[in-house]
Amino acid sequence: MNSRQTLLTWCDQTLQTTQFKDYAPNGLQVEGKNEIRKIITAVTASRAAIEFAAEQGADMLLVHHGMFWKSEPVTITGWKKQRIATLLKHQINLVGYHLPLDAHPTLGNNTQLAAQMSWQPENAFGEQNLLNIGSLPENQQTLADLAAQLKTVLQREPVVVGNLSGSLKKVAWCTGGAQGFFQAAIDAGADVFITGEISEAQYHLANETGVAFVSAGHHATERYGVQALGKAIAEEFGLDVQFFDESNPA
């Protein structure tokens, strides 16, 4: 029998959760069945993902974006009540790993995105080592080519700020909502910074520094870490693990 605690202990140790200061709890967020036979993975613990897990008879929903963020009200009402009610009704464990899943050197979102795009990571840097810097393959040596490859791989039109014909050597990236790290990427010597979201300020910073900025989608850039974690769990414990995806334009 694969118990919930056995899986949680393995995940906590593998992802080294104690090394991170995060904005939400990592690990078990809503308790369900003790015995785990089937797991659904998803980027976010949305109502759609929870309902899919229930339909599939899953014992655990494993996500990157869980619930109970520091910026949210603590009351269990409205949409949060609906999500939790469904989890409890079907005794589904909700387990989330946020920053530890971004930064993991093999399973993490940053490493997995690099693998999808054929980037060659050189080192991690910045706040909690959440940024990466590396080199680009031959088919992504200009901003236009890089943007085209991102569109092909992620199936989403990126927002691109910079000289499309300009040559690129160093790429820095951090999946998700990491637009606030743009200056750190500039200071590290990147020619282009790629993340999931863009705010108003990044447009001006890119134009004024000459360092290109690409917003490739928060959801789109973070599809791959939780899938890698799910695959690793399936191999380690012999469990049935399935990925649920959503068409999320953000």
GROMACS .gro file of N, CA, C and O in nm, residues 47-116:
model
  280
   47ARG      N    1  -1.130   2.455  -1.002
   47ARG     CA    2  -1.250   2.372  -0.986
   47ARG      C    3  -1.256   2.266  -1.097
   47ARG      O    4  -1.294   2.152  -1.073
   48ALA      N    5  -1.214   2.305  -1.218
   48ALA     CA    6  -1.214   2.210  -1.329
   48ALA      C    7  -1.120   2.093  -1.301
   48ALA      O    8  -1.154   1.977  -1.329
   49ALA      N    9  -1.001   2.122  -1.247
   49ALA     CA   10  -0.906   2.015  -1.216
   49ALA      C   11  -0.958   1.926  -1.105
   49ALA      O   12  -0.943   1.802  -1.110
   50ILE      N   13  -1.020   1.985  -1.005
   50ILE     CA   14  -1.075   1.908  -0.893
   50ILE      C   15  -1.188   1.817  -0.942
   50ILE      O   16  -1.195   1.699  -0.906
   51GLU      N   17  -1.276   1.872  -1.024
   51GLU     CA   18  -1.387   1.792  -1.076
   51GLU      C   19  -1.337   1.679  -1.165
   51GLU      O   20  -1.392   1.568  -1.164
   52PHE      N   21  -1.231   1.706  -1.243
   52PHE     CA   22  -1.174   1.601  -1.326
   52PHE      C   23  -1.116   1.490  -1.238
   52PHE      O   24  -1.133   1.371  -1.267
   53ALA      N   25  -1.046   1.528  -1.132
   53ALA     CA   26  -0.990   1.429  -1.040
   53ALA      C   27  -1.100   1.343  -0.979
   53ALA      O   28  -1.085   1.221  -0.966
   54ALA      N   29  -1.213   1.406  -0.945
   54ALA     CA   30  -1.326   1.332  -0.889
   54ALA      C   31  -1.383   1.235  -0.992
   54ALA      O   32  -1.413   1.119  -0.961
   55GLU      N   33  -1.397   1.281  -1.115
   55GLU     CA   34  -1.451   1.196  -1.222
   55GLU      C   35  -1.363   1.075  -1.249
   55GLU      O   36  -1.411   0.967  -1.283
   56GLN      N   37  -1.233   1.094  -1.232
   56GLN     CA   38  -1.137   0.986  -1.259
   56GLN      C   39  -1.117   0.893  -1.140
   56GLN      O   40  -1.043   0.796  -1.148
   57GLY      N   41  -1.182   0.924  -1.028
   57GLY     CA   42  -1.166   0.843  -0.908
   57GLY      C   43  -1.029   0.856  -0.845
   57GLY      O   44  -0.978   0.761  -0.783
   58ALA      N   45  -0.967   0.972  -0.857
   58ALA     CA   46  -0.833   0.993  -0.804
   58ALA      C   47  -0.835   1.007  -0.652
   58ALA      O   48  -0.933   1.054  -0.593
   59ASP      N   49  -0.726   0.968  -0.591
   59ASP     CA   50  -0.709   0.982  -0.447
   59ASP      C   51  -0.629   1.106  -0.411
   59ASP      O   52  -0.626   1.147  -0.295
   60MET      N   53  -0.562   1.163  -0.511
   60MET     CA   54  -0.478   1.281  -0.486
   60MET      C   55  -0.478   1.370  -0.609
   60MET      O   56  -0.471   1.321  -0.722
   61LEU      N   57  -0.486   1.501  -0.586
   61LEU     CA   58  -0.464   1.601  -0.689
   61LEU      C   59  -0.335   1.673  -0.654
   61LEU      O   60  -0.326   1.739  -0.550
   62LEU      N   61  -0.237   1.658  -0.739
   62LEU     CA   62  -0.104   1.715  -0.716
   62LEU      C   63  -0.083   1.831  -0.810
   62LEU      O   64  -0.088   1.816  -0.932
   63VAL      N   65  -0.058   1.951  -0.754
   63VAL     CA   66  -0.055   2.073  -0.835
   63VAL      C   67   0.067   2.159  -0.801
   63VAL      O   68   0.133   2.139  -0.699
   64HIS      N   69   0.090   2.255  -0.889
   64HIS     CA   70   0.191   2.359  -0.864
   64HIS      C   71   0.128   2.477  -0.790
   64HIS      O   72   0.186   2.528  -0.695
   65HIS      N   73   0.012   2.519  -0.833
   65HIS     CA   74  -0.061   2.628  -0.768
   65HIS      C   75  -0.172   2.569  -0.682
   65HIS      O   76  -0.276   2.529  -0.734
   66GLY      N   77  -0.150   2.563  -0.554
   66GLY     CA   78  -0.251   2.511  -0.463
   66GLY      C   79  -0.345   2.620  -0.415
   66GLY      O   80  -0.385   2.708  -0.491
   67MET      N   81  -0.378   2.615  -0.288
   67MET     CA   82  -0.469   2.716  -0.230
   67MET      C   83  -0.405   2.775  -0.105
   67MET      O   84  -0.292   2.743  -0.069
   68PHE      N   85  -0.479   2.866  -0.040
   68PHE     CA   86  -0.436   2.928   0.087
   68PHE      C   87  -0.313   3.017   0.070
   68PHE      O   88  -0.216   3.009   0.145
   69TRP      N   89  -0.317   3.104  -0.030
   69TRP     CA   90  -0.210   3.199  -0.052
   69TRP      C   91  -0.215   3.310   0.052
   69TRP      O   92  -0.322   3.347   0.100
   70LYS      N   93  -0.100   3.365   0.083
   70LYS     CA   94  -0.092   3.467   0.187
   70LYS      C   95  -0.174   3.590   0.155
   70LYS      O   96  -0.222   3.660   0.245
   71SER      N   97  -0.192   3.621   0.028
   71SER     CA   98  -0.262   3.742  -0.013
   71SER      C   99  -0.414   3.726  -0.015
   71SER      O  100  -0.486   3.823  -0.038
   72GLU      N  101  -0.464   3.605   0.010
   72GLU     CA  102  -0.608   3.580   0.000
   72GLU      C  103  -0.676   3.586   0.136
   72GLU      O  104  -0.613   3.561   0.239
   73PRO      N  105  -0.806   3.617   0.139
   73PRO     CA  106  -0.882   3.608   0.264
   73PRO      C  107  -0.878   3.466   0.320
   73PRO      O  108  -0.874   3.369   0.244
   74VAL      N  109  -0.881   3.454   0.451
   74VAL     CA  110  -0.870   3.322   0.514
   74VAL      C  111  -1.005   3.249   0.523
   74VAL      O  112  -1.010   3.130   0.552
   75THR      N  113  -1.114   3.320   0.498
   75THR     CA  114  -1.246   3.257   0.509
   75THR      C  115  -1.269   3.157   0.396
   75THR      O  116  -1.227   3.178   0.283
   76ILE      N  117  -1.341   3.048   0.428
   76ILE     CA  118  -1.371   2.944   0.331
   76ILE      C  119  -1.511   2.972   0.277
   76ILE      O  120  -1.612   2.917   0.323
   77THR      N  121  -1.518   3.059   0.178
   77THR     CA  122  -1.646   3.100   0.119
   77THR      C  123  -1.634   3.104  -0.033
   77THR      O  124  -1.524   3.098  -0.088
   78GLY      N  125  -1.749   3.113  -0.099
   78GLY     CA  126  -1.751   3.133  -0.244
   78GLY      C  127  -1.678   3.023  -0.319
   78GLY      O  128  -1.698   2.904  -0.295
   79TRP      N  129  -1.593   3.064  -0.414
   79TRP     CA  130  -1.522   2.968  -0.499
   79TRP      C  131  -1.434   2.873  -0.419
   79TRP      O  132  -1.421   2.755  -0.453
   80LYS      N  133  -1.373   2.924  -0.310
   80LYS     CA  134  -1.286   2.838  -0.231
   80LYS      C  135  -1.367   2.731  -0.159
   80LYS      O  136  -1.326   2.614  -0.150
   81LYS      N  137  -1.484   2.768  -0.111
   81LYS     CA  138  -1.572   2.670  -0.046
   81LYS      C  139  -1.614   2.562  -0.144
   81LYS      O  140  -1.616   2.443  -0.111
   82GLN      N  141  -1.645   2.601  -0.269
   82GLN     CA  142  -1.687   2.504  -0.370
   82GLN      C  143  -1.574   2.406  -0.402
   82GLN      O  144  -1.598   2.285  -0.415
   83ARG      N  145  -1.455   2.455  -0.413
   83ARG     CA  146  -1.342   2.367  -0.442
   83ARG      C  147  -1.320   2.268  -0.327
   83ARG      O  148  -1.306   2.147  -0.349
   84ILE      N  149  -1.315   2.321  -0.206
   84ILE     CA  150  -1.286   2.236  -0.090
   84ILE      C  151  -1.399   2.137  -0.067
   84ILE      O  152  -1.374   2.020  -0.031
   85ALA      N  153  -1.522   2.180  -0.087
   85ALA     CA  154  -1.635   2.089  -0.069
   85ALA      C  155  -1.625   1.969  -0.161
   85ALA      O  156  -1.653   1.855  -0.120
   86THR      N  157  -1.583   1.991  -0.284
   86THR     CA  158  -1.569   1.880  -0.380
   86THR      C  159  -1.456   1.787  -0.338
   86THR      O  160  -1.468   1.665  -0.347
   87LEU      N  161  -1.345   1.844  -0.294
   87LEU     CA  162  -1.233   1.762  -0.246
   87LEU      C  163  -1.275   1.674  -0.130
   87LEU      O  164  -1.246   1.554  -0.126
   88LEU      N  165  -1.345   1.732  -0.033
   88LEU     CA  166  -1.386   1.658   0.086
   88LEU      C  167  -1.491   1.552   0.052
   88LEU      O  168  -1.487   1.440   0.105
   89LYS      N  169  -1.583   1.585  -0.036
   89LYS     CA  170  -1.689   1.490  -0.074
   89LYS      C  171  -1.629   1.363  -0.133
   89LYS      O  172  -1.677   1.252  -0.105
   90HIS      N  173  -1.524   1.379  -0.213
   90HIS     CA  174  -1.464   1.264  -0.280
   90HIS      C  175  -1.336   1.216  -0.211
   90HIS      O  176  -1.267   1.129  -0.265
   91GLN      N  177  -1.304   1.272  -0.096
   91GLN     CA  178  -1.187   1.234  -0.017
   91GLN      C  179  -1.058   1.240  -0.100
   91GLN      O  180  -0.975   1.149  -0.097
   92ILE      N  181  -1.045   1.349  -0.174
   92ILE     CA  182  -0.926   1.370  -0.256
   92ILE      C  183  -0.825   1.455  -0.179
   92ILE      O  184  -0.857   1.564  -0.131
   93ASN      N  185  -0.704   1.405  -0.169
   93ASN     CA  186  -0.596   1.483  -0.109
   93ASN      C  187  -0.553   1.592  -0.206
   93ASN      O  188  -0.526   1.563  -0.324
   94LEU      N  189  -0.545   1.716  -0.159
   94LEU     CA  190  -0.487   1.823  -0.240
   94LEU      C  191  -0.346   1.849  -0.191
   94LEU      O  192  -0.324   1.883  -0.074
   95VAL      N  193  -0.250   1.833  -0.282
   95VAL     CA  194  -0.110   1.851  -0.249
   95VAL      C  195  -0.051   1.951  -0.347
   95VAL      O  196  -0.068   1.938  -0.469
   96GLY      N  197   0.017   2.052  -0.296
   96GLY     CA  198   0.075   2.155  -0.382
   96GLY      C  199   0.221   2.181  -0.351
   96GLY      O  200   0.262   2.181  -0.234
   97TYR      N  201   0.299   2.202  -0.456
   97TYR     CA  202   0.440   2.241  -0.440
   97TYR      C  203   0.466   2.360  -0.531
   97TYR      O  204   0.456   2.349  -0.653
   98HIS      N  205   0.500   2.473  -0.470
   98HIS     CA  206   0.514   2.597  -0.545
   98HIS      C  207   0.661   2.624  -0.578
   98HIS      O  208   0.715   2.569  -0.674
   99LEU      N  209   0.729   2.707  -0.500
   99LEU     CA  210   0.867   2.742  -0.533
   99LEU      C  211   0.962   2.621  -0.538
   99LEU      O  212   1.051   2.618  -0.624
  100PRO      N  213   0.946   2.521  -0.451
  100PRO     CA  214   1.034   2.405  -0.464
  100PRO      C  215   1.023   2.336  -0.600
  100PRO      O  216   1.121   2.279  -0.648
  101LEU      N  217   0.905   2.342  -0.661
  101LEU     CA  218   0.887   2.281  -0.792
  101LEU      C  219   0.934   2.372  -0.905
  101LEU      O  220   0.963   2.325  -1.014
  102ASP      N  221   0.942   2.501  -0.880
  102ASP     CA  222   1.003   2.591  -0.978
  102ASP      C  223   1.153   2.567  -0.989
  102ASP      O  224   1.210   2.565  -1.097
  103ALA      N  225   1.217   2.550  -0.873
  103ALA     CA  226   1.363   2.556  -0.866
  103ALA      C  227   1.434   2.422  -0.873
  103ALA      O  228   1.557   2.420  -0.886
  104HIS      N  229   1.363   2.310  -0.864
  104HIS     CA  230   1.432   2.181  -0.858
  104HIS      C  231   1.521   2.162  -0.982
  104HIS      O  232   1.479   2.188  -1.095
  105PRO      N  233   1.644   2.115  -0.962
  105PRO     CA  234   1.740   2.110  -1.074
  105PRO      C  235   1.708   2.009  -1.183
  105PRO      O  236   1.764   2.020  -1.294
  106THR      N  237   1.622   1.912  -1.157
  106THR     CA  238   1.585   1.817  -1.264
  106THR      C  239   1.436   1.815  -1.292
  106THR      O  240   1.394   1.809  -1.408
  107LEU      N  241   1.353   1.821  -1.188
  107LEU     CA  242   1.208   1.813  -1.205
  107LEU      C  243   1.142   1.950  -1.218
  107LEU      O  244   1.025   1.958  -1.256
  108GLY      N  245   1.213   2.056  -1.189
  108GLY     CA  246   1.154   2.188  -1.175
  108GLY      C  247   1.104   2.250  -1.304
  108GLY      O  248   1.145   2.213  -1.415
  109ASN      N  249   1.016   2.347  -1.289
  109ASN     CA  250   0.960   2.417  -1.404
  109ASN      C  251   1.067   2.482  -1.491
  109ASN      O  252   1.060   2.478  -1.614
  110ASN      N  253   1.166   2.543  -1.427
  110ASN     CA  254   1.271   2.611  -1.505
  110ASN      C  255   1.352   2.511  -1.587
  110ASN      O  256   1.380   2.534  -1.706
  111THR      N  257   1.390   2.401  -1.525
  111THR     CA  258   1.469   2.300  -1.595
  111THR      C  259   1.387   2.233  -1.704
  111THR      O  260   1.437   2.207  -1.815
  112GLN      N  261   1.261   2.205  -1.675
  112GLN     CA  262   1.176   2.136  -1.772
  112GLN      C  263   1.143   2.226  -1.892
  112GLN      O  264   1.135   2.179  -2.005
  113LEU      N  265   1.123   2.357  -1.868
  113LEU     CA  266   1.101   2.449  -1.979
  113LEU      C  267   1.226   2.456  -2.067
  113LEU      O  268   1.217   2.456  -2.191
  114ALA      N  269   1.342   2.460  -2.004
  114ALA     CA  270   1.468   2.462  -2.080
  114ALA      C  271   1.480   2.338  -2.168
  114ALA      O  272   1.525   2.346  -2.284
  115ALA      N  273   1.440   2.223  -2.115
  115ALA     CA  274   1.447   2.100  -2.193
  115ALA      C  275   1.353   2.106  -2.313
  115ALA      O  276   1.389   2.063  -2.424
  116GLN      N  277   1.233   2.160  -2.293
  116GLN     CA  278   1.137   2.173  -2.402
  116GLN      C  279   1.190   2.263  -2.512
  116GLN      O  280   1.166   2.240  -2.631
   0.00000   0.00000   0.00000
